Amino acid sequence: MSQIQHILQNRILVLDGAMGTMLQRYNFSEEDFRGERFKDFPHPLKGNNDLLSITQPQAIREVHAKYFEAGADIVETNTFSSTTIG
């Protein structure tokens, strides 16, 4: 039996909440979304929260930490708008 299944036999696990809503509180600018890696990208990137995993990783860590501090057992990846390659 996996560790998660074992814990679920005894209690409910708490999942994190909305990543996007938490990231909006940072009020990132277009330049923040771009970072160094995407500074010359020809299209606007503001609002593409998935990119923040690359350009603002400390913010992603902070949001996850806040959910753990609030009692979450599990946090999800910051991949709301991600798709498969190909």
PDB file of C-alpha atoms in Angstrom:
ATOM      1  CA  MET A   1       0.000   0.000   0.000  1.00  0.00           C
ATOM      2  CA  SER A   2       1.373   3.433  -0.896  1.00  0.00           C
ATOM      3  CA  GLN A   3       2.002   6.000   1.802  1.00  0.00           C
ATOM      4  CA  ILE A   4      -0.833   8.172   0.471  1.00  0.00           C
ATOM      5  CA  GLN A   5      -3.264   5.254   0.511  1.00  0.00           C
ATOM      6  CA  HIS A   6      -2.220   4.428   4.054  1.00  0.00           C
ATOM      7  CA  ILE A   7      -2.807   8.008   5.245  1.00  0.00           C
ATOM      8  CA  LEU A   8      -6.180   8.104   3.458  1.00  0.00           C
ATOM      9  CA  GLN A   9      -7.282   5.137   5.555  1.00  0.00           C
ATOM     10  CA  ASN A  10      -7.042   7.422   8.594  1.00  0.00           C
ATOM     11  CA  ARG A  11      -7.858  10.933   7.446  1.00  0.00           C
ATOM     12  CA  ILE A  12      -8.661  13.269   4.587  1.00  0.00           C
ATOM     13  CA  LEU A  13      -5.697  14.834   2.811  1.00  0.00           C
ATOM     14  CA  VAL A  14      -5.863  18.566   2.115  1.00  0.00           C
ATOM     15  CA  LEU A  15      -4.928  19.839  -1.351  1.00  0.00           C
ATOM     16  CA  ASP A  16      -3.665  23.356  -2.014  1.00  0.00           C
ATOM     17  CA  GLY A  17      -5.840  26.121  -3.461  1.00  0.00           C
ATOM     18  CA  ALA A  18      -5.642  28.372  -6.494  1.00  0.00           C
ATOM     19  CA  MET A  19      -2.097  29.091  -7.658  1.00  0.00           C
ATOM     20  CA  GLY A  20      -3.144  31.814 -10.111  1.00  0.00           C
ATOM     21  CA  THR A  21      -5.036  33.811  -7.511  1.00  0.00           C
ATOM     22  CA  MET A  22      -2.063  33.721  -5.166  1.00  0.00           C
ATOM     23  CA  LEU A  23       0.336  34.768  -7.937  1.00  0.00           C
ATOM     24  CA  GLN A  24      -1.861  37.739  -8.876  1.00  0.00           C
ATOM     25  CA  ARG A  25      -1.074  39.218  -5.468  1.00  0.00           C
ATOM     26  CA  TYR A  26       2.531  39.717  -6.571  1.00  0.00           C
ATOM     27  CA  ASN A  27       1.414  42.167  -9.305  1.00  0.00           C
ATOM     28  CA  PHE A  28       4.110  40.962 -11.681  1.00  0.00           C
ATOM     29  CA  SER A  29       4.890  43.244 -14.619  1.00  0.00           C
ATOM     30  CA  GLU A  30       5.451  42.167 -18.209  1.00  0.00           C
ATOM     31  CA  GLU A  31       9.184  42.308 -17.493  1.00  0.00           C
ATOM     32  CA  ASP A  32       8.754  40.062 -14.451  1.00  0.00           C
ATOM     33  CA  PHE A  33       6.979  37.448 -16.575  1.00  0.00           C
ATOM     34  CA  ARG A  34       9.712  37.665 -19.222  1.00  0.00           C
ATOM     35  CA  GLY A  35      12.736  37.497 -16.982  1.00  0.00           C
ATOM     36  CA  GLU A  36      16.102  37.239 -18.682  1.00  0.00           C
ATOM     37  CA  ARG A  37      15.210  34.104 -20.618  1.00  0.00           C
ATOM     38  CA  PHE A  38      12.238  35.571 -22.497  1.00  0.00           C
ATOM     39  CA  LYS A  39      13.240  39.250 -22.605  1.00  0.00           C
ATOM     40  CA  ASP A  40      13.202  39.332 -26.433  1.00  0.00           C
ATOM     41  CA  PHE A  41      10.175  37.097 -27.007  1.00  0.00           C
ATOM     42  CA  PRO A  42       8.001  38.792 -29.681  1.00  0.00           C
ATOM     43  CA  HIS A  43       4.628  38.358 -27.932  1.00  0.00           C
ATOM     44  CA  PRO A  44       3.218  39.611 -24.610  1.00  0.00           C
ATOM     45  CA  LEU A  45       3.724  37.122 -21.777  1.00  0.00           C
ATOM     46  CA  LYS A  46       2.037  38.841 -18.842  1.00  0.00           C
ATOM     47  CA  GLY A  47      -0.575  36.521 -17.383  1.00  0.00           C
ATOM     48  CA  ASN A  48       1.134  33.293 -18.466  1.00  0.00           C
ATOM     49  CA  ASN A  49       1.604  32.062 -14.917  1.00  0.00           C
ATOM     50  CA  ASP A  50       3.274  28.842 -16.040  1.00  0.00           C
ATOM     51  CA  LEU A  51       6.312  30.871 -17.150  1.00  0.00           C
ATOM     52  CA  LEU A  52       6.775  32.109 -13.600  1.00  0.00           C
ATOM     53  CA  SER A  53       8.116  28.659 -12.711  1.00  0.00           C
ATOM     54  CA  ILE A  54      11.119  29.642 -14.849  1.00  0.00           C
ATOM     55  CA  THR A  55      11.281  33.418 -14.459  1.00  0.00           C
ATOM     56  CA  GLN A  56      10.114  33.842 -10.836  1.00  0.00           C
ATOM     57  CA  PRO A  57      10.738  30.477  -9.146  1.00  0.00           C
ATOM     58  CA  GLN A  58      11.010  32.066  -5.699  1.00  0.00           C
ATOM     59  CA  ALA A  59       7.378  33.204  -5.967  1.00  0.00           C
ATOM     60  CA  ILE A  60       6.269  29.662  -6.803  1.00  0.00           C
ATOM     61  CA  ARG A  61       8.201  28.347  -3.787  1.00  0.00           C
ATOM     62  CA  GLU A  62       6.634  31.019  -1.570  1.00  0.00           C
ATOM     63  CA  VAL A  63       3.094  30.181  -2.683  1.00  0.00           C
ATOM     64  CA  HIS A  64       3.673  26.470  -2.092  1.00  0.00           C
ATOM     65  CA  ALA A  65       5.167  27.226   1.325  1.00  0.00           C
ATOM     66  CA  LYS A  66       2.132  29.342   2.244  1.00  0.00           C
ATOM     67  CA  TYR A  67      -0.202  26.459   1.400  1.00  0.00           C
ATOM     68  CA  PHE A  68       1.868  24.040   3.474  1.00  0.00           C
ATOM     69  CA  GLU A  69       1.882  26.540   6.349  1.00  0.00           C
ATOM     70  CA  ALA A  70      -1.913  26.759   6.047  1.00  0.00           C
ATOM     71  CA  GLY A  71      -2.184  22.989   6.451  1.00  0.00           C
ATOM     72  CA  ALA A  72      -2.128  21.572   2.921  1.00  0.00           C
ATOM     73  CA  ASP A  73      -0.742  18.058   2.624  1.00  0.00           C
ATOM     74  CA  ILE A  74      -0.314  18.215  -1.150  1.00  0.00           C
ATOM     75  CA  VAL A  75       0.513  21.064  -3.530  1.00  0.00           C
ATOM     76  CA  GLU A  76       0.059  20.844  -7.274  1.00  0.00           C
ATOM     77  CA  THR A  77       2.498  21.914  -9.949  1.00  0.00           C
ATOM     78  CA  ASN A  78       2.237  25.371 -11.493  1.00  0.00           C
ATOM     79  CA  THR A  79       1.069  24.026 -14.863  1.00  0.00           C
ATOM     80  CA  PHE A  80      -2.490  25.302 -15.310  1.00  0.00           C
ATOM     81  CA  SER A  81      -2.183  26.085 -19.029  1.00  0.00           C
ATOM     82  CA  SER A  82       0.466  23.532 -19.942  1.00  0.00           C
ATOM     83  CA  THR A  83      -0.053  21.048 -22.742  1.00  0.00           C
ATOM     84  CA  THR A  84       1.821  18.098 -24.146  1.00  0.00           C
ATOM     85  CA  ILE A  85       4.664  18.615 -26.594  1.00  0.00           C
ATOM     86  CA  GLY A  86       3.922  17.620 -30.153  1.00  0.00           C
TER      87      GLY A  86
END
